[in-house]
Amino acid sequence: MQSLSSNRKISKVIGFLLLTASIFWIGFRFGMQTSSVGLLDGIRGFTLILLSILLEALPFVLLGIIVSSVIQVFITEEMILKIMPRNHFLRLMFASLVGLIFPVCECAIIPITRGLIKKGMPIGPAIAFMLATPIVNPIVLLSTYNAFPTMPLMMPLRAACGLIGAVAIGALVGRAKSNDVLKESITTVCSCGEHCHNENSSGCQSKRKRDLFLDVLHHTSTELQGVGAYLIFGAIIAAGVQSFVPAKFLTGIGSGEITSILVMMGLAYLLSLCSEADAFVANTFLYQFSGASVLAFLIVGPMIDIKNTFMMLGSFKKRFTARLIITILVVCFALALASSLLIGGFYG
Amino acid sequence: MANCGMKILWLVILLALTVVLLTLLLSGDIILYLAPRMVPMVWFGLAVLVVLCVYQGHEIFRCFREKTQTLLPSLRLILFCFPILMMLTAMPDTNTPGSMSNQNVRLLSQVNSGSETIKIEEDSAALETNKASVYLPCILMDERAVFDPQADMFASYLLETAEALQDNTITLYGFVYRDDSFEEDMVLVSRQMITCCAADAAIVGFHVQVNPDIDLQLNEWIRVTGTIKTKNMLYYGTPYTFPVLTNGIILPCNAPTTEYLFINP
């Protein structure tokens, strides 16, 4: 068993190195030849983008992990179920609107969601919370409004589609059980010497405050190892794609309404931009793409991208992650297409 | 001892991350990567890392004392070394080229309402008339300019409308950019605009009419003084009206210390 596990680890390392080398080869073969930037400058540019993604994401990931750890230690399942409405649809709506008072970016949201699910939050509202909060929050909505001065309706449209999408996706994937969703967590011993952080525990409330504080630190440190590794891996892929895969390959494809929506969804996934900044980048695509496809960019990006995919793989099971990604893409495509058909005139 | 070894490795990684963040923050090089408004969050991240380092030291002490069993996946810790390794081998600096082939381009500014580029109905006669109009190109001189932060009005001009700038003589600092969709006698004097971090950088700029024969290198920093005229041009097959700097002078220029423009700073 140990040699099998070691072989799997070695396979993963080899796979990662091959993937990285492939990205570099694709970039240098196709991408660098189209620009005047030399090899060393290209690598510097890759490093610049990689480190900027990590430096921006790390504080928010730490914040999310701390919140998740606090939830693990101090919050009980009873507390969570008490504040949520009983009606299933209202639960989804409530979870989707939490971002208005608790704005969290997509880097921090995954560890928090994992912590909530571990503490007994139903899957549907947890996923709706995870998908809606990076979109339906005051900071992102204000950025969107500022980025589209000639389309003031883009902001409410983004909020509405984000909300509807999150509720729909939460309802579609919400029937899964937490055992089918969460990855097996590493068994750890907390500072009180007992295994006390299972899904139904009360969080060792009889412990001293010092021990509870140490528990939070312990969870934070352990989760950082897991989440942080996937964040770095996702950032490497995202930076490589941004640096070396020519976007013009994709942007040259999108001509019709459907293909342009698909192209913009693909770009949103590949660029891995934070939801505060993506509106300004999306604005630059208005020269080449329809408003509906730009809307698709704005709702897919905060929900799922390369970086988030790997962070989800670190927290959720592969089958559930794949099912979630497919559901997100289908729902967002449908919403963008519907907006094009229903209010196509708005986009000009 | 092997289990305590993994804890020591994690402490080393945490310390390396802490030192990297502290160095970037104290030297001011953090601005190469992030918008100024994100810097307080980096300080928060640094504080958390310091606390985690202290905690990890405590865990190592407890590990040696109690020989507690902990499973730590070593493969993940190797990944943490990658960004640190990249920094040591290919550290970006202020001379890292601004215009990477994949960056998005925004012509003039659409941040402020009313300053958007104007899409005109396709009128081949109007386009032909514009081509025939006399817009004198800007001349490239041999002298060298020094970037003057006090005189840098790029951000202010971005917020103006094309109509407000018409016939005004303005001076802009920026790097040279052009792509295949530009007319032969057009380049962009441009800057990189950042919202949160370098990964979301978009190129913003103003057209400059130049003689196609002059030697301007991509990413070369210039100072250009010219008169704004509006001109109808095709961009990706669609006609727009753009403000263009004409009848002025271009000087090669030293690059500034901070090359980015920050919106919502």
Coordinates of C-alpha atoms in Angstrom, one line a residue:
Chain A
M1 CA 0.0 0.0 0.0
Q2 CA 2.8 2.4 0.9
S3 CA 4.6 1.8 -2.4
L4 CA 1.3 2.3 -4.3
S5 CA 0.8 5.6 -2.5
S6 CA 4.4 6.6 -3.2
N7 CA 4.0 5.7 -6.9
R8 CA 0.9 7.8 -7.1
K9 CA 2.8 10.8 -5.6
I10 CA 5.6 10.3 -8.0
S11 CA 3.1 10.1 -10.9
K12 CA 1.5 13.4 -9.7
V13 CA 4.9 15.1 -9.6
I14 CA 5.8 13.8 -13.1
G15 CA 2.4 14.8 -14.3
F16 CA 2.7 18.3 -12.9
L17 CA 6.2 18.8 -14.4
L18 CA 4.9 17.5 -17.8
L19 CA 2.0 19.9 -17.7
T20 CA 4.2 22.9 -16.8
A21 CA 6.6 22.0 -19.5
S22 CA 3.7 21.7 -22.0
I23 CA 2.5 25.1 -21.2
F24 CA 5.9 26.5 -21.6
W25 CA 6.4 24.7 -24.9
I26 CA 3.0 25.8 -26.3
G27 CA 3.8 29.3 -25.3
F28 CA 7.2 29.5 -26.8
R29 CA 6.2 27.6 -29.9
F30 CA 3.1 29.7 -30.7
G31 CA 2.9 32.6 -28.3
M32 CA 6.3 34.2 -28.1
Q33 CA 6.8 34.1 -31.8
T34 CA 3.9 36.5 -32.2
S35 CA 5.3 39.1 -29.9
S36 CA 8.6 41.0 -29.7
V37 CA 9.1 39.9 -26.0
G38 CA 12.2 37.7 -25.6
L39 CA 12.5 34.5 -23.7
L40 CA 13.9 35.9 -20.4
D41 CA 11.4 38.7 -20.5
G42 CA 8.6 36.1 -21.1
I43 CA 9.7 34.2 -18.0
R44 CA 9.9 37.4 -16.0
G45 CA 6.4 38.3 -17.2
F46 CA 5.2 34.8 -16.1
T47 CA 6.8 35.3 -12.7
L48 CA 5.2 38.8 -12.5
I49 CA 1.7 37.5 -13.1
L50 CA 2.2 34.4 -10.9
L51 CA 3.4 36.4 -8.0
S52 CA 0.8 39.0 -8.4
I53 CA -2.0 36.4 -8.4
L54 CA -0.5 34.8 -5.2
L55 CA 0.2 38.1 -3.4
E56 CA -3.3 39.2 -4.1
A57 CA -5.0 35.9 -3.2
L58 CA -2.9 34.8 -0.2
P59 CA -4.3 37.4 2.3
F60 CA -7.9 36.6 1.3
V61 CA -7.2 32.8 1.4
L62 CA -5.8 33.3 4.9
L63 CA -8.9 35.3 5.9
G64 CA -11.2 32.5 4.5
I65 CA -9.2 29.8 6.3
I66 CA -9.4 31.7 9.6
V67 CA -13.1 32.2 9.2
S68 CA -13.4 28.5 8.4
S69 CA -11.3 27.6 11.4
V70 CA -13.4 29.8 13.7
I71 CA -16.5 28.1 12.3
Q72 CA -15.0 24.7 13.0
V73 CA -14.1 25.5 16.6
F74 CA -16.9 27.8 17.7
I75 CA -20.0 27.3 15.5
T76 CA -22.3 24.3 15.9
E77 CA -24.7 22.7 13.4
E78 CA -27.6 23.9 15.5
M79 CA -26.5 27.5 15.2
I80 CA -26.3 27.2 11.4
L81 CA -29.7 25.6 11.0
K82 CA -31.2 28.1 13.4
I83 CA -30.4 31.2 11.3
M84 CA -31.5 29.6 8.0
P85 CA -35.1 29.7 6.8
R86 CA -36.9 26.3 6.8
N87 CA -38.2 26.6 3.2
H88 CA -35.7 25.1 0.8
F89 CA -36.1 27.9 -1.8
L90 CA -35.8 30.6 0.8
R91 CA -32.7 28.9 2.1
L92 CA -31.1 29.2 -1.3
M93 CA -32.1 32.8 -1.7
F94 CA -30.9 33.7 1.8
A95 CA -27.5 32.0 1.2
S96 CA -27.1 33.8 -2.1
L97 CA -27.7 37.2 -0.6
V98 CA -25.3 36.8 2.4
G99 CA -22.6 38.4 0.2
L100 CA -24.4 41.8 0.5
I101 CA -23.4 42.0 4.2
F102 CA -20.4 39.6 4.2
P103 CA -18.4 40.4 1.0
V104 CA -15.9 37.7 0.4
C105 CA -13.9 37.1 -2.8
E106 CA -13.7 33.8 -4.6
C107 CA -10.3 33.0 -3.1
A108 CA -11.6 33.0 0.5
I109 CA -15.0 31.5 -0.2
I110 CA -14.0 27.9 -0.8
P111 CA -12.5 27.2 2.6
I112 CA -15.4 29.0 4.3
T113 CA -17.9 26.9 2.3
R114 CA -16.0 23.7 3.2
G115 CA -16.2 24.7 6.8
L116 CA -19.9 25.3 6.7
I117 CA -20.6 22.0 5.0
K118 CA -18.5 20.2 7.6
K119 CA -20.6 21.9 10.2
G120 CA -23.9 20.6 8.7
M121 CA -25.0 23.3 6.3
P122 CA -27.1 21.8 3.5
I123 CA -25.2 21.4 0.3
G124 CA -27.5 23.5 -1.9
P125 CA -27.4 26.7 0.2
A126 CA -23.7 26.2 0.8
I127 CA -23.0 26.0 -3.0
A128 CA -25.3 28.9 -3.7
F129 CA -23.5 30.9 -1.0
M130 CA -20.1 30.0 -2.6
L131 CA -21.2 31.0 -6.1
A132 CA -23.2 34.1 -5.4
T133 CA -21.0 35.9 -2.8
P134 CA -18.1 36.8 -5.1
I135 CA -20.7 38.5 -7.5
V136 CA -23.5 39.7 -5.3
N137 CA -21.5 42.0 -3.0
P138 CA -21.2 45.8 -2.8
I139 CA -17.6 46.0 -3.8
V140 CA -17.9 44.0 -7.0
L141 CA -21.2 45.6 -8.0
L142 CA -19.7 49.1 -7.6
S143 CA -16.7 48.1 -9.7
T144 CA -19.0 46.8 -12.4
Y145 CA -21.0 50.0 -12.3
N146 CA -17.8 52.1 -12.7
A147 CA -16.4 49.8 -15.5
F148 CA -19.5 50.2 -17.7
P149 CA -20.4 53.9 -17.6
T150 CA -22.3 53.7 -20.9
M151 CA -24.2 50.5 -19.8
P152 CA -25.5 51.3 -16.3
L153 CA -27.8 48.3 -16.5
M154 CA -24.9 45.9 -16.7
M155 CA -24.4 46.0 -13.0
P156 CA -28.0 45.0 -12.0
L157 CA -28.0 42.5 -14.8
R158 CA -24.8 40.9 -13.5
A159 CA -26.2 40.8 -10.0
A160 CA -29.5 39.3 -11.2
C161 CA -27.9 36.6 -13.3
G162 CA -25.4 35.8 -10.5
L163 CA -28.3 35.4 -8.1
I164 CA -30.5 33.4 -10.4
G165 CA -27.5 31.3 -11.4
A166 CA -26.4 30.6 -7.9
V167 CA -29.9 29.6 -6.8
A168 CA -30.4 27.4 -9.8
I169 CA -27.0 25.7 -9.4
G170 CA -27.5 25.2 -5.7
A171 CA -30.8 23.6 -6.4
L172 CA -29.4 21.3 -9.1
V173 CA -26.4 20.0 -7.1
G174 CA -28.0 20.3 -3.7
R175 CA -29.2 16.7 -3.5
A176 CA -25.7 15.5 -2.9
K177 CA -24.8 14.3 0.6
S178 CA -21.8 15.8 2.4
N179 CA -20.0 12.4 2.2
D180 CA -20.2 12.6 -1.5
V181 CA -19.0 16.2 -1.6
L182 CA -16.1 16.7 0.9
K183 CA -12.8 15.1 0.5
E184 CA -11.6 12.9 3.3
S185 CA -10.0 15.3 5.7
I186 CA -6.7 14.6 7.3
T187 CA -7.2 13.3 10.8
T188 CA -5.6 15.7 13.3
V189 CA -5.3 15.8 17.0
C190 CA -6.4 19.1 18.5
S191 CA -4.7 20.7 21.4
C192 CA -7.0 19.2 24.0
G193 CA -5.7 15.7 23.0
E194 CA -9.0 14.4 21.7
H195 CA -10.6 14.0 18.3
C196 CA -13.3 16.6 18.8
H197 CA -13.8 18.3 15.5
N198 CA -16.3 15.9 13.8
E199 CA -19.4 17.2 12.0
N200 CA -21.6 16.9 15.0
S201 CA -19.4 18.0 17.8
S202 CA -20.0 21.1 19.9
G203 CA -16.5 22.2 19.4
C204 CA -15.1 21.2 22.8
Q205 CA -16.8 24.1 24.5
S206 CA -15.5 23.0 27.9
K207 CA -12.0 23.8 26.8
R208 CA -10.0 26.8 27.9
K209 CA -10.0 29.9 25.7
R210 CA -6.2 29.4 25.1
D211 CA -6.8 25.9 23.8
L212 CA -9.6 27.1 21.6
F213 CA -7.3 29.7 20.2
L214 CA -4.7 27.1 19.6
D215 CA -7.3 25.0 17.8
V216 CA -8.1 27.8 15.5
L217 CA -4.4 28.2 14.7
H218 CA -4.0 24.5 14.2
H219 CA -6.8 24.4 11.7
T220 CA -5.5 27.5 10.0
S221 CA -2.0 26.0 9.6
T222 CA -3.3 22.6 8.4
E223 CA -5.8 24.1 6.0
L224 CA -3.2 26.5 4.6
Q225 CA -1.0 23.5 3.6
G226 CA -3.9 22.0 1.7
V227 CA -5.6 25.0 0.2
G228 CA -2.4 26.9 -0.3
A229 CA -0.8 24.1 -2.4
Y230 CA -3.8 23.9 -4.7
L231 CA -3.9 27.8 -4.9
I232 CA -0.2 27.8 -6.0
F233 CA -0.9 25.0 -8.6
G234 CA -3.9 26.8 -10.0
A235 CA -2.0 30.1 -10.1
I236 CA 0.9 28.5 -12.0
I237 CA -1.5 27.2 -14.6
A238 CA -3.4 30.5 -14.8
A239 CA -0.2 32.6 -15.1
G240 CA 1.1 30.2 -17.7
V241 CA -2.1 30.5 -19.8
Q242 CA -2.2 34.3 -19.4
S243 CA 1.5 34.7 -20.3
F244 CA 2.0 32.2 -23.1
V245 CA -1.3 31.0 -24.6
P246 CA -2.3 33.7 -27.2
A247 CA -5.7 35.0 -26.4
K248 CA -6.1 35.9 -30.0
F249 CA -6.5 32.2 -30.8
L250 CA -9.7 32.3 -28.9
T251 CA -10.9 35.8 -29.7
G252 CA -10.5 35.1 -33.4
I253 CA -13.0 32.3 -33.1
G254 CA -16.0 34.0 -31.6
S255 CA -18.1 35.6 -34.4
G256 CA -21.7 34.4 -33.9
E257 CA -23.7 35.0 -30.7
I258 CA -23.4 31.4 -29.4
T259 CA -19.7 31.0 -30.2
S260 CA -18.9 34.4 -28.7
I261 CA -20.6 33.5 -25.5
L262 CA -18.7 30.2 -25.4
V263 CA -15.4 32.0 -26.2
M264 CA -15.9 34.6 -23.4
M265 CA -16.8 31.9 -20.9
G266 CA -13.6 30.1 -21.9
L267 CA -11.6 33.3 -21.5
A268 CA -13.2 34.0 -18.1
Y269 CA -12.1 30.5 -17.0
L270 CA -8.6 30.8 -18.3
L271 CA -7.8 34.4 -17.2
S272 CA -8.7 33.7 -13.5
L273 CA -9.2 37.3 -12.7
C274 CA -10.6 38.5 -9.4
S275 CA -14.2 39.6 -9.4
E276 CA -13.3 43.2 -8.5
A277 CA -11.1 43.6 -11.5
D278 CA -12.8 41.5 -14.2
A279 CA -15.4 44.2 -15.1
F280 CA -12.7 46.6 -16.4
V281 CA -11.1 43.8 -18.4
A282 CA -14.5 42.7 -19.7
N283 CA -15.1 46.2 -20.9
T284 CA -12.1 46.0 -23.3
F285 CA -13.8 43.1 -25.0
L286 CA -16.9 45.2 -26.0
Y287 CA -15.1 46.1 -29.2
Q288 CA -15.0 42.6 -30.4
F289 CA -17.8 40.7 -28.6
S290 CA -21.5 41.1 -27.9
G291 CA -22.9 42.4 -24.6
A292 CA -24.4 39.1 -23.8
S293 CA -21.0 37.3 -24.2
V294 CA -19.4 40.0 -22.0
L295 CA -22.1 39.3 -19.4
A296 CA -21.3 35.6 -19.6
F297 CA -17.6 36.6 -18.9
L298 CA -18.8 38.5 -15.8
I299 CA -20.8 35.7 -14.3
V300 CA -18.7 32.7 -15.1
G301 CA -15.3 34.2 -13.9
P302 CA -16.3 34.7 -10.2
M303 CA -18.0 31.3 -10.1
I304 CA -15.3 29.1 -11.7
D305 CA -11.8 29.5 -13.2
I306 CA -8.6 27.6 -13.3
K307 CA -7.4 28.7 -9.9
N308 CA -10.8 27.9 -8.2
T309 CA -10.9 24.6 -10.0
F310 CA -7.8 23.4 -8.2
M311 CA -8.9 24.9 -4.9
M312 CA -12.2 23.1 -5.2
L313 CA -10.3 19.8 -6.0
G314 CA -8.5 20.4 -2.7
S315 CA -11.7 20.6 -0.8
F316 CA -14.3 18.6 -2.7
K317 CA -14.3 15.2 -4.4
K318 CA -13.4 15.0 -8.0
R319 CA -16.8 13.7 -9.2
F320 CA -18.7 16.5 -7.4
T321 CA -16.3 19.2 -8.6
A322 CA -16.7 18.0 -12.2
R323 CA -20.5 17.9 -11.8
L324 CA -20.5 21.4 -10.3
I325 CA -18.3 22.9 -13.0
I326 CA -20.5 21.4 -15.8
T327 CA -23.6 22.7 -14.1
I328 CA -22.1 26.2 -13.6
L329 CA -21.1 26.4 -17.3
V330 CA -24.5 25.2 -18.6
V331 CA -26.5 27.5 -16.3
C332 CA -24.3 30.5 -17.1
F333 CA -24.5 29.8 -20.8
A334 CA -28.3 29.6 -20.6
L335 CA -28.5 32.9 -18.6
A336 CA -26.3 34.7 -21.1
L337 CA -28.2 33.4 -24.1
A338 CA -31.5 34.2 -22.5
S339 CA -30.4 37.8 -21.8
S340 CA -29.4 38.1 -25.5
L341 CA -32.8 36.9 -26.7
L342 CA -34.9 38.8 -24.2
I343 CA -33.0 42.1 -23.9
G344 CA -30.6 42.0 -26.8
G345 CA -31.5 45.7 -27.7
F346 CA -30.0 46.8 -24.3
Y347 CA -26.5 45.9 -25.4
G348 CA -26.7 48.1 -28.5
Chain B
M1 CA 11.9 12.5 14.1
A2 CA 10.6 12.2 10.5
N3 CA 7.3 13.7 11.5
C4 CA 9.0 16.6 13.4
G5 CA 11.1 17.0 10.2
M6 CA 8.0 17.8 8.2
K7 CA 6.9 20.3 10.8
I8 CA 10.4 22.0 10.6
L9 CA 10.0 22.1 6.8
W10 CA 6.6 23.7 7.1
L11 CA 8.1 26.3 9.5
V12 CA 10.9 27.0 7.0
I13 CA 8.3 27.6 4.3
L14 CA 6.3 29.9 6.5
L15 CA 9.4 31.8 7.4
A16 CA 10.4 32.1 3.7
L17 CA 6.9 33.4 2.8
T18 CA 7.1 35.9 5.7
V19 CA 10.5 37.2 4.7
V20 CA 9.4 37.5 1.1
L21 CA 6.3 39.5 2.0
L22 CA 8.3 41.7 4.5
T23 CA 11.0 42.4 1.9
L24 CA 8.5 43.4 -0.7
L25 CA 6.5 45.6 1.7
L26 CA 9.5 47.4 3.2
S27 CA 11.3 47.9 -0.1
G28 CA 8.1 49.2 -1.8
D29 CA 8.5 46.6 -4.6
I30 CA 5.0 45.3 -3.7
I31 CA 3.7 48.0 -6.1
L32 CA 5.2 46.0 -9.0
Y33 CA 2.5 43.4 -8.3
L34 CA -0.4 45.0 -6.6
A35 CA -2.5 48.2 -6.5
P36 CA -1.8 50.4 -3.4
R37 CA -5.3 49.7 -2.1
M38 CA -4.4 46.0 -1.8
V39 CA -1.3 46.6 0.3
P40 CA -3.1 46.7 3.7
M41 CA -4.4 43.2 3.0
V42 CA -0.8 42.1 2.4
W43 CA 0.1 43.5 5.8
F44 CA -2.7 41.5 7.3
G45 CA -1.5 38.4 5.5
L46 CA 2.0 39.0 6.9
A47 CA 0.7 39.4 10.4
V48 CA -1.1 36.0 10.1
L49 CA 2.0 34.3 8.7
V50 CA 4.0 35.7 11.7
V51 CA 1.5 34.2 14.1
L52 CA 1.5 30.9 12.2
C53 CA 5.4 30.9 12.4
V54 CA 5.2 31.3 16.2
Y55 CA 2.6 28.6 16.5
Q56 CA 4.6 26.3 14.3
G57 CA 7.6 26.8 16.5
H58 CA 5.4 25.8 19.4
E59 CA 4.2 22.7 17.5
I60 CA 7.8 21.7 16.8
F61 CA 8.7 22.1 20.5
R62 CA 5.7 19.9 21.4
C63 CA 6.6 17.4 18.7
F64 CA 10.1 16.8 20.1
R65 CA 8.8 16.7 23.6
E66 CA 5.7 14.5 23.1
K67 CA 6.6 12.7 19.8
T68 CA 3.0 13.3 18.6
Q69 CA 2.0 11.6 15.3
T70 CA 0.9 13.9 12.5
L71 CA 0.3 13.0 8.9
L72 CA 1.6 15.8 6.6
P73 CA 1.5 15.4 2.8
S74 CA 5.0 16.3 1.7
L75 CA 4.2 16.7 -2.0
R76 CA 2.1 19.8 -1.3
L77 CA 5.0 21.4 0.6
I78 CA 7.2 21.1 -2.4
L79 CA 4.7 23.3 -4.4
F80 CA 5.2 26.1 -1.9
C81 CA 8.8 26.2 -3.0
F82 CA 7.9 27.0 -6.6
P83 CA 7.0 30.7 -6.3
I84 CA 10.0 31.3 -4.0
L85 CA 12.2 29.6 -6.5
M86 CA 10.8 31.7 -9.3
M87 CA 11.5 34.9 -7.4
L88 CA 15.1 34.0 -6.9
T89 CA 15.7 33.1 -10.5
A90 CA 13.5 35.4 -12.6
M91 CA 12.7 38.4 -10.4
P92 CA 10.6 40.9 -12.4
D93 CA 11.7 44.5 -12.1
T94 CA 10.5 47.9 -13.4
N95 CA 12.0 47.1 -16.8
T96 CA 9.8 44.0 -17.4
P97 CA 8.0 44.8 -20.7
G98 CA 4.6 46.4 -20.3
S99 CA 2.9 45.1 -23.4
M100 CA 2.7 41.4 -23.3
S101 CA 1.0 39.9 -26.3
N102 CA -2.0 38.8 -24.4
Q103 CA -2.9 41.9 -22.6
N104 CA -6.2 43.6 -23.3
V105 CA -6.3 47.0 -24.8
R106 CA -8.6 49.8 -24.1
L107 CA -8.4 52.8 -26.3
L108 CA -9.0 56.0 -24.4
S109 CA -11.0 55.6 -21.2
Q110 CA -14.4 54.2 -20.6
V111 CA -14.1 54.8 -16.9
N112 CA -15.9 58.1 -16.9
S113 CA -19.3 58.4 -18.5
G114 CA -19.2 60.4 -21.7
S115 CA -15.5 59.7 -22.4
E116 CA -16.3 56.5 -24.3
T117 CA -15.2 56.1 -27.9
I118 CA -18.0 57.0 -30.2
K119 CA -19.2 54.3 -32.6
I120 CA -20.2 55.9 -35.8
E121 CA -22.4 54.5 -38.5
E122 CA -20.2 53.0 -41.2
D123 CA -19.8 55.7 -43.8
S124 CA -17.2 54.9 -46.3
A125 CA -17.3 58.4 -47.7
A126 CA -16.7 59.9 -44.3
L127 CA -13.8 57.5 -43.7
E128 CA -12.3 58.3 -47.0
T129 CA -12.6 62.1 -46.3
N130 CA -10.8 61.6 -43.0
K131 CA -8.0 59.8 -44.7
A132 CA -7.5 62.7 -47.1
S133 CA -7.5 65.3 -44.2
V134 CA -4.2 66.8 -43.3
Y135 CA -3.3 65.5 -39.9
L136 CA 0.4 66.2 -39.5
P137 CA 2.4 63.4 -37.9
C138 CA 4.4 63.9 -34.8
I139 CA 8.1 64.2 -35.3
L140 CA 10.7 62.1 -33.5
M141 CA 13.5 64.1 -31.9
D142 CA 17.0 63.0 -30.7
E143 CA 16.9 64.5 -27.3
R144 CA 15.9 62.5 -24.3
A145 CA 13.2 63.4 -21.8
V146 CA 13.1 62.5 -18.1
F147 CA 9.8 61.2 -16.7
D148 CA 8.4 64.0 -14.5
P149 CA 5.7 62.7 -12.1
Q150 CA 4.4 66.2 -11.5
A151 CA 3.8 66.7 -15.2
D152 CA 2.2 63.3 -15.6
M153 CA -1.4 64.0 -16.6
F154 CA -2.2 60.7 -18.3
A155 CA -4.8 59.6 -15.7
S156 CA -6.5 63.0 -15.9
Y157 CA -6.8 63.0 -19.7
L158 CA -8.2 59.5 -19.6
L159 CA -11.2 60.9 -17.8
E160 CA -11.9 63.6 -20.4
T161 CA -14.1 63.2 -23.4
A162 CA -12.8 63.3 -26.9
E163 CA -14.8 66.5 -27.5
A164 CA -13.3 68.2 -24.5
L165 CA -9.8 67.4 -25.6
Q166 CA -10.3 68.5 -29.2
D167 CA -7.7 71.0 -30.4
N168 CA -5.9 71.0 -27.0
T169 CA -2.1 70.6 -26.9
I170 CA -1.3 67.9 -24.4
T171 CA 1.8 66.1 -23.2
L172 CA 1.7 62.4 -22.4
Y173 CA 4.3 59.9 -21.0
G174 CA 3.9 56.3 -22.0
F175 CA 5.3 53.3 -23.7
V176 CA 4.8 52.5 -27.4
Y177 CA 2.2 50.0 -28.3
R178 CA 0.7 48.9 -31.6
D179 CA -1.2 45.9 -32.9
D180 CA -2.3 44.6 -36.3
S181 CA -5.6 46.4 -36.2
F182 CA -4.0 49.9 -36.2
E183 CA -3.5 51.9 -39.3
E184 CA 0.0 52.1 -40.6
D185 CA 0.7 55.6 -39.3
M186 CA -0.7 55.0 -35.9
V187 CA 0.9 54.0 -32.6
L188 CA -0.5 54.1 -29.1
V189 CA 1.2 56.0 -26.3
S190 CA 0.0 53.8 -23.5
R191 CA 0.2 52.8 -19.9
Q192 CA -0.7 49.7 -18.0
M193 CA -3.8 50.2 -15.9
I194 CA -4.3 48.0 -12.9
T195 CA -7.4 47.5 -10.7
C196 CA -6.1 44.9 -8.2
C197 CA -2.9 43.2 -9.4
A198 CA -0.6 42.9 -12.4
A199 CA -2.6 39.9 -13.6
D200 CA -5.5 42.2 -14.5
A201 CA -3.4 44.9 -16.2
A202 CA -5.0 46.4 -19.3
I203 CA -3.3 48.7 -21.7
V204 CA -4.9 52.1 -22.0
G205 CA -3.7 54.8 -24.4
F206 CA -4.1 57.5 -26.9
H207 CA -3.4 57.2 -30.7
V208 CA -0.4 59.2 -32.0
Q209 CA -0.1 59.9 -35.6
V210 CA 3.5 59.3 -36.8
N211 CA 5.4 58.9 -40.0
P212 CA 5.5 55.2 -40.7
D213 CA 9.3 55.4 -41.4
I214 CA 10.3 56.6 -37.9
D215 CA 12.0 54.2 -35.6
L216 CA 9.9 53.6 -32.6
Q217 CA 10.4 50.3 -30.7
L218 CA 7.5 48.4 -29.1
N219 CA 7.6 49.1 -25.3
E220 CA 9.9 52.1 -25.7
W221 CA 9.0 54.9 -23.3
I222 CA 8.3 58.2 -25.0
R223 CA 7.1 61.7 -24.1
V224 CA 4.8 63.1 -26.8
T225 CA 3.4 66.6 -27.1
G226 CA 0.8 67.0 -29.7
T227 CA -2.6 68.5 -30.6
I228 CA -5.7 66.4 -30.2
K229 CA -7.8 65.9 -33.3
T230 CA -10.6 63.4 -33.6
K231 CA -10.4 60.9 -36.4
N232 CA -12.7 58.2 -37.7
M233 CA -10.9 54.8 -37.8
L234 CA -11.8 51.2 -38.1
Y235 CA -11.0 49.0 -35.1
Y236 CA -11.6 45.3 -35.5
G237 CA -13.8 46.1 -38.5
T238 CA -16.0 48.6 -36.7
P239 CA -15.7 52.4 -37.3
Y240 CA -15.1 54.5 -34.2
T241 CA -14.1 58.1 -33.5
F242 CA -10.8 58.3 -31.6
P243 CA -8.8 61.3 -30.3
V244 CA -5.4 61.4 -32.0
L245 CA -2.3 63.3 -31.1
T246 CA -1.0 65.1 -34.2
N247 CA 1.5 67.7 -35.3
G248 CA 3.8 67.4 -32.3
I249 CA 7.1 66.1 -31.1
I250 CA 8.1 62.7 -29.6
L251 CA 11.1 62.3 -27.3
P252 CA 12.5 59.0 -26.0
C253 CA 12.1 59.0 -22.3
N254 CA 13.3 57.3 -19.2
A255 CA 10.8 54.8 -17.7
P256 CA 9.3 55.9 -14.4
T257 CA 9.8 54.0 -11.2
T258 CA 6.2 53.1 -11.0
E259 CA 4.9 52.3 -14.4
Y260 CA 1.3 51.4 -13.6
L261 CA -1.8 53.5 -13.5
F262 CA -4.1 52.6 -10.7
I263 CA -7.8 53.0 -10.9
N264 CA -9.8 53.2 -7.7
P265 CA -6.4 53.7 -5.9

